[in-house]
JSON list of C-alpha atoms in Angstrom, two decimals:
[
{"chain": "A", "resi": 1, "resn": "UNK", "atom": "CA", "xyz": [169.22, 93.05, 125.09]},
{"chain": "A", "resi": 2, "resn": "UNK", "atom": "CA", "xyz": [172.69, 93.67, 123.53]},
{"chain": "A", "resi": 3, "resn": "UNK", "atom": "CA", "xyz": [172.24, 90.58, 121.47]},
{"chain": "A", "resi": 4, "resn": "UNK", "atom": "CA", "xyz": [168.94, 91.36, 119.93]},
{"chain": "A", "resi": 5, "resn": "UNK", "atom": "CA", "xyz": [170.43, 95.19, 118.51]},
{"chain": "A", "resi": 6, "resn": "UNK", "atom": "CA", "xyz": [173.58, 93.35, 117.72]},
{"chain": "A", "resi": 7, "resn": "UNK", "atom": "CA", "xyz": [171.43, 90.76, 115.60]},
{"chain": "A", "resi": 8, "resn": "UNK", "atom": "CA", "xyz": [169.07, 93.46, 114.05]},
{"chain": "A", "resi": 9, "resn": "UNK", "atom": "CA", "xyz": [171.70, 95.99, 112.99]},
{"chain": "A", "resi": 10, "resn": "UNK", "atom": "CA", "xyz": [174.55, 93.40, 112.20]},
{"chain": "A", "resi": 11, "resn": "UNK", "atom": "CA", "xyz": [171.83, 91.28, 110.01]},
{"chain": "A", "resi": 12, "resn": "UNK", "atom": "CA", "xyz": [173.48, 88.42, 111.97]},
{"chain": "A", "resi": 13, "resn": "UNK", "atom": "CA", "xyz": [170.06, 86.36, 113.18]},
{"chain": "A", "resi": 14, "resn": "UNK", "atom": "CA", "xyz": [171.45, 83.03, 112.03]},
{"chain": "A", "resi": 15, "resn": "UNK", "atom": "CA", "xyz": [174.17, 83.41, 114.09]},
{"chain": "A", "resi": 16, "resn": "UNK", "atom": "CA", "xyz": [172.40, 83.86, 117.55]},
{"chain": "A", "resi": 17, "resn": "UNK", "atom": "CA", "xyz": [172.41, 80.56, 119.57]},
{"chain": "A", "resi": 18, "resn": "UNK", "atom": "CA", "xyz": [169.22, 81.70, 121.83]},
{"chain": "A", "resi": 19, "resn": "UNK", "atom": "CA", "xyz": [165.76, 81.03, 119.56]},
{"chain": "A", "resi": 20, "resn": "UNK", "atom": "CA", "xyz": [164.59, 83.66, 121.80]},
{"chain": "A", "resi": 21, "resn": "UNK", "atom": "CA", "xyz": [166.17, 86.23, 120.62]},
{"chain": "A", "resi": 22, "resn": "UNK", "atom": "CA", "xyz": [166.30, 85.30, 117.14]},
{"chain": "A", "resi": 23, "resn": "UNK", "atom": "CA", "xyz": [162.06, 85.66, 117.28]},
{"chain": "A", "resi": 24, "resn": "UNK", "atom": "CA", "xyz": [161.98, 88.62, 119.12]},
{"chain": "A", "resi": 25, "resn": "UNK", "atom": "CA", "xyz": [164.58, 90.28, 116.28]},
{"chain": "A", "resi": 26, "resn": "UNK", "atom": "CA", "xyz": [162.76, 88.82, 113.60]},
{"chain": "A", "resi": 27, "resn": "UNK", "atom": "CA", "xyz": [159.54, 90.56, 115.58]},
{"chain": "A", "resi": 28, "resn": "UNK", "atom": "CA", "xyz": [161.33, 93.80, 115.60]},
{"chain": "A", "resi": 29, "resn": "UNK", "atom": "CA", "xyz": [162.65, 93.55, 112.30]},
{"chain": "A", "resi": 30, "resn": "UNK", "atom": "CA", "xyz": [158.77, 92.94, 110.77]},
{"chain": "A", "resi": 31, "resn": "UNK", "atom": "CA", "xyz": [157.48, 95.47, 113.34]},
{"chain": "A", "resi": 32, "resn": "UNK", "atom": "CA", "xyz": [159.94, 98.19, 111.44]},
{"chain": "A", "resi": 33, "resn": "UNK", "atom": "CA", "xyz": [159.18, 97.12, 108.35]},
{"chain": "A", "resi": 34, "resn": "UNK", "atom": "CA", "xyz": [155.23, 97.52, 108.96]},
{"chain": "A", "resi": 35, "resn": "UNK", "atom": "CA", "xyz": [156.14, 100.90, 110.40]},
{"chain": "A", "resi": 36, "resn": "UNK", "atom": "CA", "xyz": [157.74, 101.84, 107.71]},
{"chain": "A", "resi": 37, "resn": "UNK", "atom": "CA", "xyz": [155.03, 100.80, 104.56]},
{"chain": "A", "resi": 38, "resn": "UNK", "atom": "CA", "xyz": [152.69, 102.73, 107.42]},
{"chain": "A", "resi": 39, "resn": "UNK", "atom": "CA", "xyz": [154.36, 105.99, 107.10]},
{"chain": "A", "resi": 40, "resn": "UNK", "atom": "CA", "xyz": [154.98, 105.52, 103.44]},
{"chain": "A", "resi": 41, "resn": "UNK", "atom": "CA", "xyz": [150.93, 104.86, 103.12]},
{"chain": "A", "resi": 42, "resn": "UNK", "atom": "CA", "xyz": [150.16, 108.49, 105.03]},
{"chain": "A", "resi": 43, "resn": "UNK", "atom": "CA", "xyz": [152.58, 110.34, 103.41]},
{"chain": "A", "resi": 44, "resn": "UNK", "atom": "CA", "xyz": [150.91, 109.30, 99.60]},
{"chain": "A", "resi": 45, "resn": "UNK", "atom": "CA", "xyz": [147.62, 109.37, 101.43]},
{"chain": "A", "resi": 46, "resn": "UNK", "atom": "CA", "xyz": [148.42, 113.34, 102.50]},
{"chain": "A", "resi": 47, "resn": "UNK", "atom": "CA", "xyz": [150.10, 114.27, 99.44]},
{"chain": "A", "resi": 48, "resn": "UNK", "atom": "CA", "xyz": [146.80, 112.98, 97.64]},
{"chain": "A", "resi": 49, "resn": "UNK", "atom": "CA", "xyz": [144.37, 114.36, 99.61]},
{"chain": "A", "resi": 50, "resn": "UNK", "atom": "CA", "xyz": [146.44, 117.96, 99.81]},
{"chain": "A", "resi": 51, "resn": "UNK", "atom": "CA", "xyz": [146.54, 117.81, 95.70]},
{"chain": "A", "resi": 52, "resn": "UNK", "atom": "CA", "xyz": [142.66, 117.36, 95.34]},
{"chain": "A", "resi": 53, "resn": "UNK", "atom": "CA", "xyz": [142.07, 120.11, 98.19]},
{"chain": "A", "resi": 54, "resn": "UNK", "atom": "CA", "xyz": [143.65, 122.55, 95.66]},
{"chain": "A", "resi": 55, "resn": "UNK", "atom": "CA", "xyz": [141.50, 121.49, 92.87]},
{"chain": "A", "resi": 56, "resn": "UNK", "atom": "CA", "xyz": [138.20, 124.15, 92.40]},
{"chain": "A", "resi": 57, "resn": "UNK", "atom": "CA", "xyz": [135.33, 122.88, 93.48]},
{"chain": "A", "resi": 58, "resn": "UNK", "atom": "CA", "xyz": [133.62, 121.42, 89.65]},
{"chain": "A", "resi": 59, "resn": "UNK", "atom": "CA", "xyz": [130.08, 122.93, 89.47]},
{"chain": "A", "resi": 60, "resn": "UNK", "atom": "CA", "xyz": [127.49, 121.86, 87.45]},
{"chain": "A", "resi": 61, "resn": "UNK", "atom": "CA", "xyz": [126.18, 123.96, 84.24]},
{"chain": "A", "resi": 62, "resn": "UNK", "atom": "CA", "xyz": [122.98, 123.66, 85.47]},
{"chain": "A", "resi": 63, "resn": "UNK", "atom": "CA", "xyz": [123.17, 124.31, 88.94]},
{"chain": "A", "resi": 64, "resn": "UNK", "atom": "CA", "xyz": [120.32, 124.54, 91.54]},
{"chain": "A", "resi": 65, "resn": "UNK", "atom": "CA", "xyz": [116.54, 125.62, 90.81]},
{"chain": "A", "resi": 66, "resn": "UNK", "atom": "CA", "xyz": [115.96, 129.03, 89.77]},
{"chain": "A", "resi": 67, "resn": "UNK", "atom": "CA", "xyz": [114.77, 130.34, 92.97]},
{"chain": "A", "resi": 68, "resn": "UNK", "atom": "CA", "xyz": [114.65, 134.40, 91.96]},
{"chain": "A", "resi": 69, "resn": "UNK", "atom": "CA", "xyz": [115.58, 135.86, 88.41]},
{"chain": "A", "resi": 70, "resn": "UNK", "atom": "CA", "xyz": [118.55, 138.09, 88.76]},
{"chain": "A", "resi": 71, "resn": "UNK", "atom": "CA", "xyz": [120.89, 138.80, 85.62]},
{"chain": "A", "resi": 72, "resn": "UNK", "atom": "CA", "xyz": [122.16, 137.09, 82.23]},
{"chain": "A", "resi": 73, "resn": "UNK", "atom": "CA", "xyz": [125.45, 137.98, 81.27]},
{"chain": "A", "resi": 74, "resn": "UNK", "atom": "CA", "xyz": [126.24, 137.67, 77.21]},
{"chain": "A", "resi": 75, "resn": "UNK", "atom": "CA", "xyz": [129.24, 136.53, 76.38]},
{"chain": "A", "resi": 76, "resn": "UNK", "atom": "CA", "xyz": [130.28, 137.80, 73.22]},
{"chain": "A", "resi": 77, "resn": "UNK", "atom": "CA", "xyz": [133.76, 137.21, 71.77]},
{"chain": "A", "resi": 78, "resn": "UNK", "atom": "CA", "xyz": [135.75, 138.97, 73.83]},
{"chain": "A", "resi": 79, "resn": "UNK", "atom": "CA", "xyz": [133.80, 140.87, 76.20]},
{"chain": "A", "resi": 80, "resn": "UNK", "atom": "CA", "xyz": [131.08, 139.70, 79.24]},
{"chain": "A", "resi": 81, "resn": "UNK", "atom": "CA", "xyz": [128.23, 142.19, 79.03]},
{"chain": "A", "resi": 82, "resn": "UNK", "atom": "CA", "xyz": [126.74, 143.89, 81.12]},
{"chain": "A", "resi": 83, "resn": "UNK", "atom": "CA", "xyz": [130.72, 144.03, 82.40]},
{"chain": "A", "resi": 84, "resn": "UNK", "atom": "CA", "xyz": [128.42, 144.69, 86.16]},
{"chain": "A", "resi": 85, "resn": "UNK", "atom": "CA", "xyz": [125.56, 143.01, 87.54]},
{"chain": "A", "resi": 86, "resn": "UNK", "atom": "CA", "xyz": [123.71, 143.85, 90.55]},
{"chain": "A", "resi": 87, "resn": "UNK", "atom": "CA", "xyz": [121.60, 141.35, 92.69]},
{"chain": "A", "resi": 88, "resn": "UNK", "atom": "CA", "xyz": [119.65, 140.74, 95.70]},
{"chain": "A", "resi": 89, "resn": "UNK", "atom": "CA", "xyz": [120.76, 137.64, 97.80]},
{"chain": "A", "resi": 90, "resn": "UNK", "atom": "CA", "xyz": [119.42, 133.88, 96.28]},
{"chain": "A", "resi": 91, "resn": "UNK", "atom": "CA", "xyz": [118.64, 135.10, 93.13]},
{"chain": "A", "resi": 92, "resn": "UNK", "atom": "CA", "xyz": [120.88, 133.76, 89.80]},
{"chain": "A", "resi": 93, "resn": "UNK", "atom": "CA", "xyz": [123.01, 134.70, 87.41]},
{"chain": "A", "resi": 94, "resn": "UNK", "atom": "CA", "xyz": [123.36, 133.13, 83.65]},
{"chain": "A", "resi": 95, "resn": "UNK", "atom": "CA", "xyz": [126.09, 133.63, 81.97]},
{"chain": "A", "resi": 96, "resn": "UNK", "atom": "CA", "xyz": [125.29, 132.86, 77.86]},
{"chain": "A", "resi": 97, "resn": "UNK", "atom": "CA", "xyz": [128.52, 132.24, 75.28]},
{"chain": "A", "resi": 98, "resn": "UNK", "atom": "CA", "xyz": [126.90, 133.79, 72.11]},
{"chain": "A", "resi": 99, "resn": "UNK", "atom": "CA", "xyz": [130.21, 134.46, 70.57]},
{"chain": "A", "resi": 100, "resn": "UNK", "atom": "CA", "xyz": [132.23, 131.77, 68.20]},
{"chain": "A", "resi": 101, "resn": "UNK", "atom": "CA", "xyz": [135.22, 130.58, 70.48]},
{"chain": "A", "resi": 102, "resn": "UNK", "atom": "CA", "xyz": [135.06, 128.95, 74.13]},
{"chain": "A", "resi": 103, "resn": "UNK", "atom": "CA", "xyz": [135.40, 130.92, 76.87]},
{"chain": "A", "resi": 104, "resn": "UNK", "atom": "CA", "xyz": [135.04, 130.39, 80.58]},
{"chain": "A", "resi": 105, "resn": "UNK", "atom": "CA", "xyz": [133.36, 132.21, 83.92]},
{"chain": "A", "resi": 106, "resn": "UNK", "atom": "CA", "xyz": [136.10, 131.83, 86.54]},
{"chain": "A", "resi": 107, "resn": "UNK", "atom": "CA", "xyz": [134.77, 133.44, 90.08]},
{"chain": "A", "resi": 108, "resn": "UNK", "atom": "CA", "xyz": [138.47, 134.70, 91.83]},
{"chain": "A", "resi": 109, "resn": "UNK", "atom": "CA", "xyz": [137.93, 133.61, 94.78]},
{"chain": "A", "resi": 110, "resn": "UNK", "atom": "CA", "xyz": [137.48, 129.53, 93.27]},
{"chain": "A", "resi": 111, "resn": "UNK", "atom": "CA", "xyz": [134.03, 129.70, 94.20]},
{"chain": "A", "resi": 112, "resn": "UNK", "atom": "CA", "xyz": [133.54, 128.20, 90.56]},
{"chain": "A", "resi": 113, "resn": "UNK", "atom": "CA", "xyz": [135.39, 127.73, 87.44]},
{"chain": "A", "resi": 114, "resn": "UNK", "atom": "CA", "xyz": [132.78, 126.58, 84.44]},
{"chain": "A", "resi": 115, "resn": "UNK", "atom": "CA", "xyz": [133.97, 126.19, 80.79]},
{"chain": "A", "resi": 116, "resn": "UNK", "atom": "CA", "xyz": [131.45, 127.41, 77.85]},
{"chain": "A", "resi": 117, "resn": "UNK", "atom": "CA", "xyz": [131.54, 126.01, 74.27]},
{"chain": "A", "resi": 118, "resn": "UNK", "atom": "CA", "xyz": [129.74, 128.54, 71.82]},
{"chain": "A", "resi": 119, "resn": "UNK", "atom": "CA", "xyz": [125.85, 128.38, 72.66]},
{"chain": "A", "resi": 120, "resn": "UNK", "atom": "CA", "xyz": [126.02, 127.20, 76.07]},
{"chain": "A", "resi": 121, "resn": "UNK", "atom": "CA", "xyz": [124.97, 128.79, 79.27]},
{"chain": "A", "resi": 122, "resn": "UNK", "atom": "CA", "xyz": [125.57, 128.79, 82.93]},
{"chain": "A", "resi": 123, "resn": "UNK", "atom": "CA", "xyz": [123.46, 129.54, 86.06]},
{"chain": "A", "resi": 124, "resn": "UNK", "atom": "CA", "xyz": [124.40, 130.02, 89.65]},
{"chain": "A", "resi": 125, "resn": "UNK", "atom": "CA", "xyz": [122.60, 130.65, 93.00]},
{"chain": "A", "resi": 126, "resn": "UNK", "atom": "CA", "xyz": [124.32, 133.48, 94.70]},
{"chain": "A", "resi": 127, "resn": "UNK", "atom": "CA", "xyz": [123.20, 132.89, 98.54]},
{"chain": "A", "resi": 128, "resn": "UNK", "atom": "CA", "xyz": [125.52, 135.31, 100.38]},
{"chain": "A", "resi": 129, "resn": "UNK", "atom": "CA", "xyz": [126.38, 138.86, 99.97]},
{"chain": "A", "resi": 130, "resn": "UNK", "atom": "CA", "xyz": [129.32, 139.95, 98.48]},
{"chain": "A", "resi": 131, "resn": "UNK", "atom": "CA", "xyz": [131.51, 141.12, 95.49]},
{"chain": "A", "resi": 132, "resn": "UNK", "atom": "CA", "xyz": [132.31, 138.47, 93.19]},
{"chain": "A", "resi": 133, "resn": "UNK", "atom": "CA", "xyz": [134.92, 139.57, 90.64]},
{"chain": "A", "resi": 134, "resn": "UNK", "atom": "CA", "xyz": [135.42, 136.90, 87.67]},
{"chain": "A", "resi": 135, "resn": "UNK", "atom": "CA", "xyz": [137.05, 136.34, 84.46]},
{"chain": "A", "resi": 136, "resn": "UNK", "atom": "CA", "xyz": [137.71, 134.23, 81.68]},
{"chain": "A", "resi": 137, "resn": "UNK", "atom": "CA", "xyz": [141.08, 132.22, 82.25]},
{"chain": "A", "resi": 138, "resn": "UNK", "atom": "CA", "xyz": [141.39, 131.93, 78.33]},
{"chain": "A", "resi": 139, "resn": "UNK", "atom": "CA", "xyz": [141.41, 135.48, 77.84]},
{"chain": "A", "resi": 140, "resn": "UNK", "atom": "CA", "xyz": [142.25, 137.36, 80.70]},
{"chain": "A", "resi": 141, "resn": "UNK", "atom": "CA", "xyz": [141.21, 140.66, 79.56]},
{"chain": "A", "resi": 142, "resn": "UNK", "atom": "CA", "xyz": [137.64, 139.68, 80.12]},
{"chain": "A", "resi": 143, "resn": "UNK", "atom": "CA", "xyz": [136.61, 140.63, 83.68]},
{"chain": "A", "resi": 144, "resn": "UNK", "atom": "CA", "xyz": [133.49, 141.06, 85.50]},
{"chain": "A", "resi": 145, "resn": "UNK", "atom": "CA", "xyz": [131.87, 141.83, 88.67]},
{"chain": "A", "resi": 146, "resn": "UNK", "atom": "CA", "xyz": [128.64, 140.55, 90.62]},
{"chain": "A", "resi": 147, "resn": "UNK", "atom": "CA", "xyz": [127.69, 142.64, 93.25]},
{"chain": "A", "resi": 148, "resn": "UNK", "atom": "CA", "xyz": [125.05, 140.41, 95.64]},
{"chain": "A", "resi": 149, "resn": "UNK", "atom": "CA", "xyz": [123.37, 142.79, 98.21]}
]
């Protein structure tokens, strides 16, 4: 047993006399190896999948049917209006950029997080009750609320 550490950690395998031993290093010393391009793979694999976990989810502009009418929100320049919507549970919201510069509808709590070009428009479901504070990450001075009862 002494022989086989002495041979791993001296690098001395040429020098054993017993072909034993020199497989059963030359085992160990692959085994290691292995182990180690293992733990390398989780750690990238984890660091990878923790990165993408903090990404918001990406919703579509267009999302889900229009199951009840419930509020548009104008977007114009700097201002969402009405600032305060009110809604019953499953019905949507559509939020329409009729100003001249991009803006974007960013729910605080990363339920969503949808840039608008000038002209376009986005819907969303609202299927649980709740406050639902948002704002526009470009210009943070624009903030508003949906309130889903």
């Amino acid at each position: 047993m002494w022989m086989i550490f002495s041979c791993i950690f001296a690098g001395n395998l040429e020098r054993t006399r017993n072909k034993r031993v020199f497989k059963i290093g030359f085992i160990i010393i692959i085994m290691k190896k292995s182990l180690m391009i293992a733990v390398v793979a989780l750690i990238i694999i984890g660091v990878v999948a923790w990165y993408v976990m903090q990404q918001p989810a990406e919703v579509p502009k267009e999302q889900g049917s229009a199951e009840g009418i419930g509020a548009a929100i104008v977007i114009t320049e700097y201002k969402f209006t009405p600032a305060t919507v009110n809604i019953r549970i499953n019905e949507t919201v559509t939020w329409r950029n009729e100003g001249n510069v991009t803006h974007d509808v960013t729910i605080d709590n990363g339920l969503f997080d949808v840039d608008l070009e000038a002209g376009e428009t986005f819907s969303y479901i609202f299927n649980e009750t709740g406050i639902y504070d948002y704002h526009c990450d470009i210009h943070p001075s624009m903030k508003g609320r949906v309130v889903v009862s």
